[in-house]
CSV table of N, CA and C in Angstrom, one decimal:
chain,number,residue,atom,x,y,z
A,1,UNK,N,17.3,-55.4,12.2
A,1,UNK,CA,16.0,-54.9,12.4
A,1,UNK,C,15.1,-55.9,11.9
A,2,UNK,N,13.8,-55.6,11.7
A,2,UNK,CA,12.9,-56.6,11.3
A,2,UNK,C,12.6,-56.6,9.8
A,3,UNK,N,12.3,-57.7,9.3
A,3,UNK,CA,12.0,-57.9,7.9
A,3,UNK,C,10.6,-57.3,7.6
A,4,UNK,N,10.4,-56.9,6.4
A,4,UNK,CA,9.1,-56.4,6.0
A,4,UNK,C,8.0,-57.5,5.9
A,5,UNK,N,8.4,-58.7,5.7
A,5,UNK,CA,7.5,-59.9,5.6
A,5,UNK,C,7.1,-60.5,6.9
A,6,UNK,N,7.6,-59.9,8.0
A,6,UNK,CA,7.3,-60.5,9.4
A,6,UNK,C,5.9,-60.1,9.8
A,7,UNK,N,5.1,-61.1,10.1
A,7,UNK,CA,3.7,-60.9,10.5
A,7,UNK,C,3.6,-60.0,11.8
A,8,UNK,N,4.6,-59.9,12.5
A,8,UNK,CA,4.6,-59.1,13.8
A,8,UNK,C,4.6,-57.6,13.5
A,9,UNK,N,4.8,-57.2,12.3
A,9,UNK,CA,4.9,-55.8,11.9
A,9,UNK,C,3.6,-55.2,11.6
A,10,UNK,N,2.5,-55.8,11.8
A,10,UNK,CA,1.2,-55.3,11.5
A,10,UNK,C,0.6,-55.9,10.2
A,11,UNK,N,1.5,-56.6,9.4
A,11,UNK,CA,0.9,-57.3,8.3
A,11,UNK,C,0.3,-58.6,8.8
A,12,UNK,N,-0.8,-58.9,8.2
A,12,UNK,CA,-1.5,-60.2,8.6
A,12,UNK,C,-1.5,-61.1,7.4
A,13,UNK,N,-1.4,-62.4,7.7
A,13,UNK,CA,-1.5,-63.4,6.7
A,13,UNK,C,-2.9,-63.8,6.5
A,14,UNK,N,-3.2,-64.6,5.5
A,14,UNK,CA,-4.6,-64.9,5.1
A,14,UNK,C,-5.3,-65.6,6.3
A,15,UNK,N,-4.6,-66.4,7.1
A,15,UNK,CA,-5.3,-67.1,8.2
A,15,UNK,C,-5.4,-66.3,9.4
A,16,UNK,N,-4.8,-65.1,9.5
A,16,UNK,CA,-4.8,-64.3,10.8
A,16,UNK,C,-5.8,-63.2,10.6
A,17,UNK,N,-7.0,-63.4,11.0
A,17,UNK,CA,-8.0,-62.3,10.9
A,17,UNK,C,-8.1,-61.7,12.3
A,18,UNK,N,-8.3,-60.4,12.4
A,18,UNK,CA,-8.6,-59.8,13.6
A,18,UNK,C,-10.1,-59.9,14.0
A,19,UNK,N,-10.4,-60.6,15.1
A,19,UNK,CA,-11.8,-60.8,15.4
A,19,UNK,C,-12.5,-59.5,15.6
A,20,UNK,N,-11.9,-58.5,16.1
A,20,UNK,CA,-12.5,-57.2,16.3
A,20,UNK,C,-12.9,-56.5,14.9
A,21,UNK,N,-12.1,-56.8,13.9
A,21,UNK,CA,-12.3,-56.2,12.6
A,21,UNK,C,-13.4,-57.0,11.8
A,22,UNK,N,-13.8,-58.2,12.2
A,22,UNK,CA,-14.8,-58.9,11.5
A,22,UNK,C,-16.2,-58.4,11.9
A,23,UNK,N,-17.0,-58.1,10.9
A,23,UNK,CA,-18.3,-57.5,11.2
A,23,UNK,C,-19.1,-58.5,12.1
A,24,UNK,N,-20.0,-58.0,12.9
A,24,UNK,CA,-20.8,-58.8,13.8
A,24,UNK,C,-21.7,-59.8,13.0
A,25,UNK,N,-22.1,-59.5,11.8
A,25,UNK,CA,-22.9,-60.4,11.0
A,25,UNK,C,-22.2,-61.6,10.6
A,26,UNK,N,-20.9,-61.6,10.5
A,26,UNK,CA,-20.1,-62.7,10.1
A,26,UNK,C,-19.6,-63.6,11.3
A,27,UNK,N,-19.7,-63.0,12.5
A,27,UNK,CA,-19.3,-63.8,13.7
A,27,UNK,C,-20.4,-64.8,14.1
A,28,UNK,N,-20.0,-65.9,14.5
A,28,UNK,CA,-21.0,-66.9,15.1
A,28,UNK,C,-20.9,-66.9,16.6
A,29,UNK,N,-22.1,-66.9,17.2
A,29,UNK,CA,-22.1,-67.0,18.6
A,29,UNK,C,-22.3,-68.4,19.0
A,30,UNK,N,-21.7,-68.7,20.2
A,30,UNK,CA,-21.8,-70.1,20.7
A,30,UNK,C,-23.0,-70.1,21.7
A,31,UNK,N,-23.8,-71.1,21.5
A,31,UNK,CA,-24.9,-71.2,22.5
A,31,UNK,C,-24.9,-72.6,23.0
A,32,UNK,N,-25.6,-72.8,24.1
A,32,UNK,CA,-25.7,-74.1,24.7
A,32,UNK,C,-26.7,-74.9,23.9
A,33,UNK,N,-26.5,-76.2,23.7
A,33,UNK,CA,-27.4,-77.0,23.0
A,33,UNK,C,-28.1,-78.0,23.9
A,34,UNK,N,-29.3,-78.2,23.7
A,34,UNK,CA,-30.0,-79.2,24.5
A,34,UNK,C,-30.3,-80.4,23.5
A,35,UNK,N,-31.0,-81.4,24.1
A,35,UNK,CA,-31.3,-82.6,23.3
A,35,UNK,C,-32.1,-82.4,22.0
A,36,UNK,N,-33.0,-81.4,22.1
A,36,UNK,CA,-33.8,-81.1,20.9
A,36,UNK,C,-33.0,-80.5,19.8
A,37,UNK,N,-32.0,-79.8,20.1
A,37,UNK,CA,-31.1,-79.1,19.1
A,37,UNK,C,-30.4,-80.2,18.3
A,38,UNK,N,-30.1,-81.3,18.8
A,38,UNK,CA,-29.3,-82.3,18.1
A,38,UNK,C,-30.1,-83.1,17.1
A,39,UNK,N,-31.4,-82.8,17.0
A,39,UNK,CA,-32.2,-83.6,16.1
A,39,UNK,C,-31.9,-83.3,14.6
A,40,UNK,N,-31.4,-82.0,14.4
A,40,UNK,CA,-31.0,-81.7,13.0
A,40,UNK,C,-29.7,-82.3,12.6
A,41,UNK,N,-28.9,-82.8,13.6
A,41,UNK,CA,-27.6,-83.3,13.3
A,41,UNK,C,-27.6,-84.8,13.3
A,42,UNK,N,-28.8,-85.4,13.5
A,42,UNK,CA,-28.9,-86.9,13.6
A,42,UNK,C,-28.8,-87.5,12.2
A,43,UNK,N,-28.1,-88.6,12.2
A,43,UNK,CA,-27.9,-89.4,11.0
A,43,UNK,C,-29.2,-90.0,10.6
A,44,UNK,N,-29.7,-89.8,9.3
A,44,UNK,CA,-31.0,-90.3,8.9
A,44,UNK,C,-31.1,-91.8,9.0
A,45,UNK,N,-30.0,-92.5,8.7
A,45,UNK,CA,-30.0,-94.0,8.8
A,45,UNK,C,-30.2,-94.4,10.2
A,46,UNK,N,-29.5,-93.7,11.1
A,46,UNK,CA,-29.7,-94.1,12.6
A,46,UNK,C,-31.1,-93.8,13.0
A,47,UNK,N,-31.7,-92.7,12.6
A,47,UNK,CA,-33.0,-92.4,13.0
A,47,UNK,C,-34.0,-93.4,12.4
A,48,UNK,N,-33.8,-94.0,11.3
A,48,UNK,CA,-34.7,-94.9,10.7
A,48,UNK,C,-34.6,-96.3,11.4
A,49,UNK,N,-33.6,-96.5,12.3
A,49,UNK,CA,-33.5,-97.7,13.0
A,49,UNK,C,-32.4,-98.6,12.4
A,50,UNK,N,-31.7,-98.1,11.4
A,50,UNK,CA,-30.6,-98.9,10.8
A,50,UNK,C,-29.4,-98.8,11.6
A,51,UNK,N,-28.7,-99.8,11.9
A,51,UNK,CA,-27.4,-99.8,12.6
A,51,UNK,C,-26.4,-99.3,11.6
A,52,UNK,N,-25.4,-98.6,12.1
A,52,UNK,CA,-24.3,-98.2,11.2
A,52,UNK,C,-23.6,-99.4,10.6
A,53,UNK,N,-23.0,-99.2,9.4
A,53,UNK,CA,-22.3,-100.3,8.8
A,53,UNK,C,-21.1,-100.8,9.6
A,54,UNK,N,-21.0,-102.1,9.8
A,54,UNK,CA,-19.9,-102.6,10.5
A,54,UNK,C,-20.2,-102.8,12.0
A,55,UNK,N,-21.3,-102.3,12.5
A,55,UNK,CA,-21.7,-102.4,13.9
A,55,UNK,C,-22.3,-103.8,14.1
A,56,UNK,N,-22.1,-104.4,15.3
A,56,UNK,CA,-22.7,-105.7,15.6
A,56,UNK,C,-24.2,-105.6,15.7
A,57,UNK,N,-24.9,-106.7,15.5
A,57,UNK,CA,-26.3,-106.7,15.7
A,57,UNK,C,-26.6,-106.4,17.1
A,58,UNK,N,-27.6,-105.6,17.3
A,58,UNK,CA,-28.0,-105.2,18.6
A,58,UNK,C,-29.2,-106.0,19.1
A,59,UNK,N,-29.1,-106.7,20.2
A,59,UNK,CA,-30.1,-107.5,20.7
A,59,UNK,C,-30.8,-106.8,21.8
A,60,UNK,N,-32.1,-107.0,22.0
A,60,UNK,CA,-32.8,-106.3,23.1
A,60,UNK,C,-32.4,-107.0,24.4
A,61,UNK,N,-32.0,-106.3,25.4
A,61,UNK,CA,-31.7,-106.8,26.7
A,61,UNK,C,-32.6,-106.1,27.7
A,62,UNK,N,-32.8,-106.8,28.8
A,62,UNK,CA,-33.7,-106.3,29.7
A,62,UNK,C,-33.1,-105.1,30.5
A,63,UNK,N,-33.8,-104.0,30.6
A,63,UNK,CA,-33.3,-102.8,31.3
A,63,UNK,C,-33.7,-103.0,32.7
A,64,UNK,N,-32.8,-103.0,33.7
A,64,UNK,CA,-33.2,-103.2,35.1
A,64,UNK,C,-34.1,-102.1,35.6
A,65,UNK,N,-34.2,-101.0,35.0
A,65,UNK,CA,-35.1,-99.9,35.5
A,65,UNK,C,-36.5,-100.1,34.9
A,66,UNK,N,-36.7,-101.0,33.9
A,66,UNK,CA,-38.0,-101.1,33.3
A,66,UNK,C,-38.9,-102.2,34.0
A,67,UNK,N,-38.3,-103.1,34.8
A,67,UNK,CA,-39.1,-104.1,35.5
A,67,UNK,C,-38.4,-105.4,35.5
A,68,UNK,N,-39.1,-106.4,36.0
A,68,UNK,CA,-38.5,-107.7,36.1
A,68,UNK,C,-38.2,-108.4,34.8
A,69,UNK,N,-37.3,-109.3,34.7
A,69,UNK,CA,-36.9,-109.9,33.5
A,69,UNK,C,-37.4,-111.4,33.5
A,70,UNK,N,-37.8,-111.8,32.3
A,70,UNK,CA,-38.2,-113.2,32.1
A,70,UNK,C,-37.7,-113.6,30.8
A,71,UNK,N,-36.7,-114.5,30.8
A,71,UNK,CA,-36.0,-115.0,29.5
A,71,UNK,C,-35.5,-113.8,28.6
A,72,UNK,N,-35.0,-112.8,29.2
A,72,UNK,CA,-34.4,-111.7,28.4
A,72,UNK,C,-35.4,-110.6,28.1
A,73,UNK,N,-36.7,-110.8,28.4
A,73,UNK,CA,-37.7,-109.8,28.1
A,73,UNK,C,-38.3,-109.2,29.4
A,74,UNK,N,-38.7,-108.0,29.5
A,74,UNK,CA,-39.3,-107.5,30.7
A,74,UNK,C,-40.7,-108.2,30.9
A,75,UNK,N,-41.2,-108.1,32.1
A,75,UNK,CA,-42.4,-108.9,32.5
A,75,UNK,C,-43.6,-108.5,31.7
A,76,UNK,N,-43.8,-107.2,31.4
A,76,UNK,CA,-45.0,-106.7,30.7
A,76,UNK,C,-45.0,-107.3,29.3
A,77,UNK,N,-43.8,-107.4,28.6
A,77,UNK,CA,-43.7,-108.0,27.3
A,77,UNK,C,-44.1,-109.5,27.3
A,78,UNK,N,-43.6,-110.2,28.3
A,78,UNK,CA,-43.9,-111.6,28.5
A,78,UNK,C,-45.4,-111.8,28.7
A,79,UNK,N,-46.0,-111.0,29.5
A,79,UNK,CA,-47.5,-111.1,29.8
A,79,UNK,C,-48.3,-110.8,28.5
A,80,UNK,N,-47.8,-109.8,27.8
A,80,UNK,CA,-48.5,-109.5,26.5
A,80,UNK,C,-48.4,-110.7,25.5
A,81,UNK,N,-47.3,-111.3,25.5
A,81,UNK,CA,-47.1,-112.5,24.6
A,81,UNK,C,-48.0,-113.7,25.1
A,82,UNK,N,-48.1,-113.8,26.4
A,82,UNK,CA,-49.0,-114.9,26.9
A,82,UNK,C,-50.5,-114.6,26.6
A,83,UNK,N,-50.8,-113.3,26.7
A,83,UNK,CA,-52.2,-112.9,26.4
A,83,UNK,C,-52.5,-113.2,24.9
A,84,UNK,N,-51.5,-112.9,24.1
A,84,UNK,CA,-51.7,-113.2,22.6
A,84,UNK,C,-51.9,-114.6,22.4
A,85,UNK,N,-51.1,-115.5,23.0
A,85,UNK,CA,-51.2,-116.9,22.9
A,85,UNK,C,-52.6,-117.4,23.3
A,86,UNK,N,-53.1,-116.9,24.4
A,86,UNK,CA,-54.5,-117.3,24.9
A,86,UNK,C,-55.5,-116.8,23.9
A,87,UNK,N,-55.4,-115.6,23.4
A,87,UNK,CA,-56.3,-115.0,22.4
A,87,UNK,C,-56.3,-115.9,21.1
A,88,UNK,N,-55.2,-116.3,20.7
A,88,UNK,CA,-55.1,-117.2,19.5
A,88,UNK,C,-55.7,-118.5,19.7
A,89,UNK,N,-55.6,-119.1,20.9
A,89,UNK,CA,-56.2,-120.3,21.2
A,89,UNK,C,-57.7,-120.2,21.2
A,90,UNK,N,-58.2,-119.1,21.8
A,90,UNK,CA,-59.7,-118.9,21.8
A,90,UNK,C,-60.2,-118.7,20.3
A,91,UNK,N,-59.4,-118.0,19.5
A,91,UNK,CA,-59.8,-117.8,18.1
A,91,UNK,C,-59.8,-119.1,17.4
A,92,UNK,N,-58.9,-120.0,17.6
A,92,UNK,CA,-58.9,-121.3,17.0
A,92,UNK,C,-60.1,-122.1,17.4
A,93,UNK,N,-60.4,-122.1,18.7
A,93,UNK,CA,-61.6,-122.8,19.2
A,93,UNK,C,-62.9,-122.3,18.5
A,94,UNK,N,-63.0,-120.9,18.5
A,94,UNK,CA,-64.1,-120.3,17.9
A,94,UNK,C,-64.2,-120.6,16.4
A,95,UNK,N,-63.1,-120.7,15.7
A,95,UNK,CA,-63.1,-121.0,14.2
A,95,UNK,C,-63.6,-122.4,14.0
A,96,UNK,N,-63.2,-123.4,14.9
A,96,UNK,CA,-63.6,-124.7,14.7
A,96,UNK,C,-65.1,-124.8,15.0
A,97,UNK,N,-65.6,-124.1,16.1
A,97,UNK,CA,-67.0,-124.1,16.4
A,97,UNK,C,-67.8,-123.5,15.3
A,98,UNK,N,-67.3,-122.4,14.7
A,98,UNK,CA,-68.1,-121.8,13.5
A,98,UNK,C,-68.2,-122.8,12.4
A,99,UNK,N,-67.1,-123.5,12.1
A,99,UNK,CA,-67.1,-124.5,11.0
A,99,UNK,C,-68.1,-125.6,11.3
A,100,UNK,N,-68.1,-126.1,12.5
A,100,UNK,CA,-69.0,-127.2,12.8
A,100,UNK,C,-70.5,-126.7,12.7
A,101,UNK,N,-70.7,-125.5,13.2
A,101,UNK,CA,-72.1,-124.9,13.2
A,101,UNK,C,-72.5,-124.7,11.7
A,102,UNK,N,-71.6,-124.2,10.9
A,102,UNK,CA,-71.9,-124.0,9.5
A,102,UNK,C,-72.3,-125.4,8.8
A,103,UNK,N,-71.6,-126.4,9.2
A,103,UNK,CA,-71.9,-127.7,8.7
A,103,UNK,C,-73.3,-128.2,9.1
A,104,UNK,N,-73.7,-127.9,10.4
A,104,UNK,CA,-75.0,-128.2,10.9
A,104,UNK,C,-76.1,-127.4,10.2
A,105,UNK,N,-75.8,-126.1,9.9
A,105,UNK,CA,-76.8,-125.3,9.2
A,105,UNK,C,-77.0,-125.8,7.8
A,106,UNK,N,-76.0,-126.3,7.2
A,106,UNK,CA,-76.2,-126.9,5.8
A,106,UNK,C,-77.0,-128.1,6.0
A,107,UNK,N,-76.8,-129.0,7.0
A,107,UNK,CA,-77.6,-130.2,7.2
A,107,UNK,C,-79.1,-129.8,7.5
A,108,UNK,N,-79.4,-128.7,8.2
A,108,UNK,CA,-80.7,-128.4,8.5
A,108,UNK,C,-81.5,-127.7,7.3
A,109,UNK,N,-80.8,-126.7,6.7
A,109,UNK,CA,-81.5,-125.9,5.7
A,109,UNK,C,-81.4,-126.4,4.3
A,110,UNK,N,-80.5,-127.3,4.0
A,110,UNK,CA,-80.3,-127.7,2.6
A,110,UNK,C,-80.9,-129.2,2.5
A,111,UNK,N,-81.6,-129.4,1.5
A,111,UNK,CA,-82.2,-130.7,1.2
A,111,UNK,C,-81.1,-131.8,1.1
A,112,UNK,N,-81.4,-133.0,1.5
A,112,UNK,CA,-80.4,-134.1,1.5
A,112,UNK,C,-79.7,-134.3,0.2
A,113,UNK,N,-80.3,-134.2,-0.9
A,113,UNK,CA,-79.5,-134.5,-2.2
A,113,UNK,C,-78.5,-133.4,-2.5
A,114,UNK,N,-78.7,-132.2,-1.9
A,114,UNK,CA,-77.8,-131.0,-2.2
A,114,UNK,C,-76.7,-130.8,-1.2
A,115,UNK,N,-76.8,-131.5,-0.1
A,115,UNK,CA,-75.8,-131.2,1.0
A,115,UNK,C,-74.4,-131.4,0.6
A,116,UNK,N,-74.0,-132.5,-0.1
A,116,UNK,CA,-72.6,-132.6,-0.5
A,116,UNK,C,-72.1,-131.4,-1.3
A,117,UNK,N,-73.0,-130.9,-2.2
A,117,UNK,CA,-72.6,-129.8,-3.0
A,117,UNK,C,-72.4,-128.5,-2.2
A,118,UNK,N,-73.3,-128.2,-1.2
A,118,UNK,CA,-73.1,-127.1,-0.4
A,118,UNK,C,-71.9,-127.2,0.6
A,119,UNK,N,-71.7,-128.5,1.1
A,119,UNK,CA,-70.5,-128.7,1.9
A,119,UNK,C,-69.2,-128.5,1.2
A,120,UNK,N,-69.2,-129.0,0.0
A,120,UNK,CA,-68.0,-128.8,-0.9
A,120,UNK,C,-67.8,-127.3,-1.2
A,121,UNK,N,-68.8,-126.6,-1.5
A,121,UNK,CA,-68.7,-125.1,-1.7
A,121,UNK,C,-68.2,-124.4,-0.5
A,122,UNK,N,-68.7,-124.7,0.7
A,122,UNK,CA,-68.3,-124.1,1.9
A,122,UNK,C,-66.8,-124.4,2.2
A,123,UNK,N,-66.5,-125.7,2.1
A,123,UNK,CA,-65.1,-126.1,2.3
A,123,UNK,C,-64.1,-125.4,1.3
A,124,UNK,N,-64.5,-125.3,0.1
A,124,UNK,CA,-63.7,-124.6,-0.9
A,124,UNK,C,-63.5,-123.1,-0.5
A,125,UNK,N,-64.6,-122.5,-0.1
A,125,UNK,CA,-64.5,-121.1,0.3
A,125,UNK,C,-63.5,-120.9,1.5
A,126,UNK,N,-63.6,-121.8,2.5
A,126,UNK,CA,-62.7,-121.7,3.6
A,126,UNK,C,-61.3,-122.0,3.2
A,127,UNK,N,-61.1,-123.0,2.3
A,127,UNK,CA,-59.7,-123.2,1.8
A,127,UNK,C,-59.1,-122.1,1.0
A,128,UNK,N,-59.9,-121.4,0.2
A,128,UNK,CA,-59.4,-120.3,-0.6
A,128,UNK,C,-59.1,-119.1,0.3
A,129,UNK,N,-59.9,-118.9,1.3
A,129,UNK,CA,-59.6,-117.8,2.3
A,129,UNK,C,-58.3,-118.1,3.0
A,130,UNK,N,-58.1,-119.3,3.5
A,130,UNK,CA,-56.9,-119.6,4.2
A,130,UNK,C,-55.6,-119.5,3.3
A,131,UNK,N,-55.8,-119.9,2.0
A,131,UNK,CA,-54.7,-119.7,1.1
A,131,UNK,C,-54.3,-118.3,0.9
A,132,UNK,N,-55.3,-117.4,0.9
A,132,UNK,CA,-55.1,-116.0,0.8
A,132,UNK,C,-54.4,-115.4,2.0
A,133,UNK,N,-54.8,-115.9,3.2
A,133,UNK,CA,-54.2,-115.5,4.5
A,133,UNK,C,-52.7,-115.9,4.5
A,134,UNK,N,-52.5,-117.2,4.2
A,134,UNK,CA,-51.1,-117.7,4.2
A,134,UNK,C,-50.2,-117.0,3.2
A,135,UNK,N,-50.7,-116.7,2.1
A,135,UNK,CA,-50.0,-116.0,1.0
A,135,UNK,C,-49.6,-114.6,1.5
A,136,UNK,N,-50.6,-113.9,2.1
A,136,UNK,CA,-50.4,-112.5,2.6
A,136,UNK,C,-49.3,-112.5,3.7
A,137,UNK,N,-49.5,-113.5,4.6
A,137,UNK,CA,-48.5,-113.5,5.7
A,137,UNK,C,-47.1,-113.9,5.2
A,138,UNK,N,-47.0,-114.8,4.3
A,138,UNK,CA,-45.7,-115.2,3.7
A,138,UNK,C,-45.0,-114.0,3.1
A,139,UNK,N,-45.8,-113.2,2.3
A,139,UNK,CA,-45.2,-112.1,1.6
A,139,UNK,C,-44.8,-111.0,2.6
A,140,UNK,N,-45.6,-110.8,3.7
A,140,UNK,CA,-45.2,-109.8,4.7
A,140,UNK,C,-44.0,-110.2,5.5
A,141,UNK,N,-43.9,-111.5,5.8
A,141,UNK,CA,-42.7,-112.0,6.6
A,141,UNK,C,-41.5,-112.1,5.7
A,142,UNK,N,-41.6,-112.2,4.4
A,142,UNK,CA,-40.4,-112.3,3.6
A,142,UNK,C,-39.8,-111.0,3.2
A,143,UNK,N,-40.4,-109.9,3.6
A,143,UNK,CA,-39.8,-108.6,3.3
A,143,UNK,C,-38.7,-108.2,4.1
Protein backbone atom coordinates (compact mmCIF):
# COMPACT_ATOMS: atom_id res chain seq x y z
CA UNK A 1 0.00 0.00 0.00
CA UNK A 2 1.26 3.57 0.17
CA UNK A 3 3.65 5.08 2.61
CA UNK A 4 2.49 7.91 4.87
CA UNK A 5 5.36 10.14 3.63
CA UNK A 6 4.26 9.91 -0.02
CA UNK A 7 3.30 13.37 -1.35
CA UNK A 8 0.58 11.80 -3.45
CA UNK A 9 -1.48 11.07 -0.32
CA UNK A 10 -2.58 14.63 0.19
CA UNK A 11 0.50 15.73 2.11
CA UNK A 12 2.36 18.55 0.47
CA UNK A 13 6.01 19.40 0.79
CA UNK A 14 7.28 22.94 1.36
CA UNK A 15 7.76 23.58 -2.37
CA UNK A 16 4.34 22.26 -3.41
CA UNK A 17 1.75 24.94 -2.78
CA UNK A 18 -1.74 24.72 -4.12
CA UNK A 19 -2.32 27.82 -6.28
CA UNK A 20 -6.01 27.76 -5.47
CA UNK A 21 -5.23 27.86 -1.76
CA UNK A 22 -2.96 30.91 -2.10
CA UNK A 23 -4.85 34.13 -1.32
CA UNK A 24 -5.35 36.48 -4.25
CA UNK A 25 -3.27 39.17 -2.56
CA UNK A 26 -0.19 36.94 -2.67
CA UNK A 27 -0.59 35.91 -6.32
CA UNK A 28 1.15 37.96 -8.98
CA UNK A 29 -0.55 38.62 -12.26
CA UNK A 30 1.38 38.62 -15.48
CA UNK A 31 0.89 41.64 -17.67
CA UNK A 32 2.34 42.62 -20.98
CA UNK A 33 5.22 45.05 -20.76
CA UNK A 34 5.98 47.81 -23.19
CA UNK A 35 9.17 49.85 -23.70
CA UNK A 36 8.29 52.34 -20.99
CA UNK A 37 7.90 49.58 -18.40
CA UNK A 38 11.52 48.52 -18.89
CA UNK A 39 12.85 51.87 -17.67
CA UNK A 40 12.78 50.75 -14.04
CA UNK A 41 14.84 47.68 -14.89
CA UNK A 42 17.52 49.55 -16.81
CA UNK A 43 21.07 49.38 -15.50
CA UNK A 44 22.04 52.86 -14.21
CA UNK A 45 25.55 52.58 -15.65
CA UNK A 46 24.12 51.78 -19.08
CA UNK A 47 21.67 54.67 -18.82
CA UNK A 48 24.52 57.06 -17.99
CA UNK A 49 26.29 56.11 -21.22
CA UNK A 50 28.91 53.85 -19.67
CA UNK A 51 29.61 50.65 -21.53
CA UNK A 52 29.50 47.46 -19.47
CA UNK A 53 32.84 46.23 -18.18
CA UNK A 54 34.67 44.10 -20.70
CA UNK A 55 32.68 45.34 -23.69
CA UNK A 56 34.57 46.69 -26.69
CA UNK A 57 34.62 50.42 -27.33
CA UNK A 58 31.62 51.44 -29.38
CA UNK A 59 32.39 53.64 -32.33
CA UNK A 60 29.71 55.70 -34.06
CA UNK A 61 28.87 54.29 -37.44
CA UNK A 62 26.61 55.73 -40.02
CA UNK A 63 23.04 54.51 -39.85
CA UNK A 64 21.79 53.95 -43.41
CA UNK A 65 18.34 55.12 -42.38
CA UNK A 66 19.63 58.50 -41.10
CA UNK A 67 21.08 59.82 -44.37
CA UNK A 68 24.14 59.85 -46.56
CA UNK A 69 27.53 59.04 -45.09
CA UNK A 70 30.68 61.10 -45.37
CA UNK A 71 33.81 59.63 -43.76
CA UNK A 72 31.75 57.60 -41.27
CA UNK A 73 29.47 60.48 -40.25
CA UNK A 74 26.07 61.31 -41.62
CA UNK A 75 25.82 64.28 -43.94
CA UNK A 76 24.13 66.64 -41.47
CA UNK A 77 26.95 66.12 -38.93
CA UNK A 78 29.56 66.82 -41.61
CA UNK A 79 27.74 70.00 -42.67
CA UNK A 80 27.53 71.19 -39.08
CA UNK A 81 31.28 70.58 -38.67
CA UNK A 82 31.95 72.58 -41.83
CA UNK A 83 29.74 75.42 -40.61
CA UNK A 84 31.66 75.43 -37.32
CA UNK A 85 34.97 75.67 -39.20
CA UNK A 86 33.70 78.61 -41.27
CA UNK A 87 32.38 80.35 -38.12
CA UNK A 88 35.76 79.89 -36.40
CA UNK A 89 37.53 81.34 -39.43
CA UNK A 90 35.26 84.41 -39.38
CA UNK A 91 35.80 84.78 -35.62
CA UNK A 92 39.57 84.70 -36.15
CA UNK A 93 39.40 87.37 -38.87
CA UNK A 94 37.15 89.51 -36.65
CA UNK A 95 39.53 89.14 -33.70
CA UNK A 96 42.50 90.24 -35.82
CA UNK A 97 40.48 93.18 -37.15
CA UNK A 98 39.47 94.18 -33.62
CA UNK A 99 43.07 94.01 -32.47
CA UNK A 100 44.25 96.19 -35.36
CA UNK A 101 41.43 98.69 -34.77
CA UNK A 102 42.26 98.88 -31.07
CA UNK A 103 45.85 99.68 -32.01
CA UNK A 104 44.66 102.50 -34.30
CA UNK A 105 42.38 103.87 -31.57
CA UNK A 106 45.37 104.01 -29.25
CA UNK A 107 47.31 105.86 -31.98
CA UNK A 108 44.48 108.40 -32.46
CA UNK A 109 43.33 109.00 -28.88
CA UNK A 110 46.54 108.65 -26.88
CA UNK A 111 49.34 111.21 -27.04
CA UNK A 112 52.55 110.04 -28.71
CA UNK A 113 54.66 109.74 -25.54
CA UNK A 114 52.06 107.42 -23.90
CA UNK A 115 51.29 105.14 -26.85
CA UNK A 116 53.86 102.46 -25.96
CA UNK A 117 52.45 102.23 -22.44
CA UNK A 118 48.84 101.87 -23.65
CA UNK A 119 49.86 99.38 -26.35
CA UNK A 120 51.73 97.33 -23.79
CA UNK A 121 48.71 97.37 -21.43
CA UNK A 122 46.33 96.33 -24.22
CA UNK A 123 48.63 93.51 -25.34
CA UNK A 124 48.99 92.35 -21.74
CA UNK A 125 45.20 92.30 -21.30
CA UNK A 126 44.78 90.24 -24.49
CA UNK A 127 47.56 87.86 -23.41
CA UNK A 128 46.03 87.31 -19.95
CA UNK A 129 42.59 86.70 -21.47
CA UNK A 130 44.00 84.09 -23.85
CA UNK A 131 45.92 82.37 -21.04
CA UNK A 132 42.62 82.12 -19.14
CA UNK A 133 40.82 80.66 -22.16
CA UNK A 134 43.59 78.12 -22.86
CA UNK A 135 43.69 77.10 -19.17
CA UNK A 136 39.92 76.65 -19.02
CA UNK A 137 39.85 74.60 -22.23
CA UNK A 138 42.78 72.44 -21.09
CA UNK A 139 41.06 71.66 -17.80
CA UNK A 140 37.78 70.86 -19.54
CA UNK A 141 39.44 68.60 -22.09
CA UNK A 142 41.53 66.75 -19.50
CA UNK A 143 38.49 65.57 -17.52
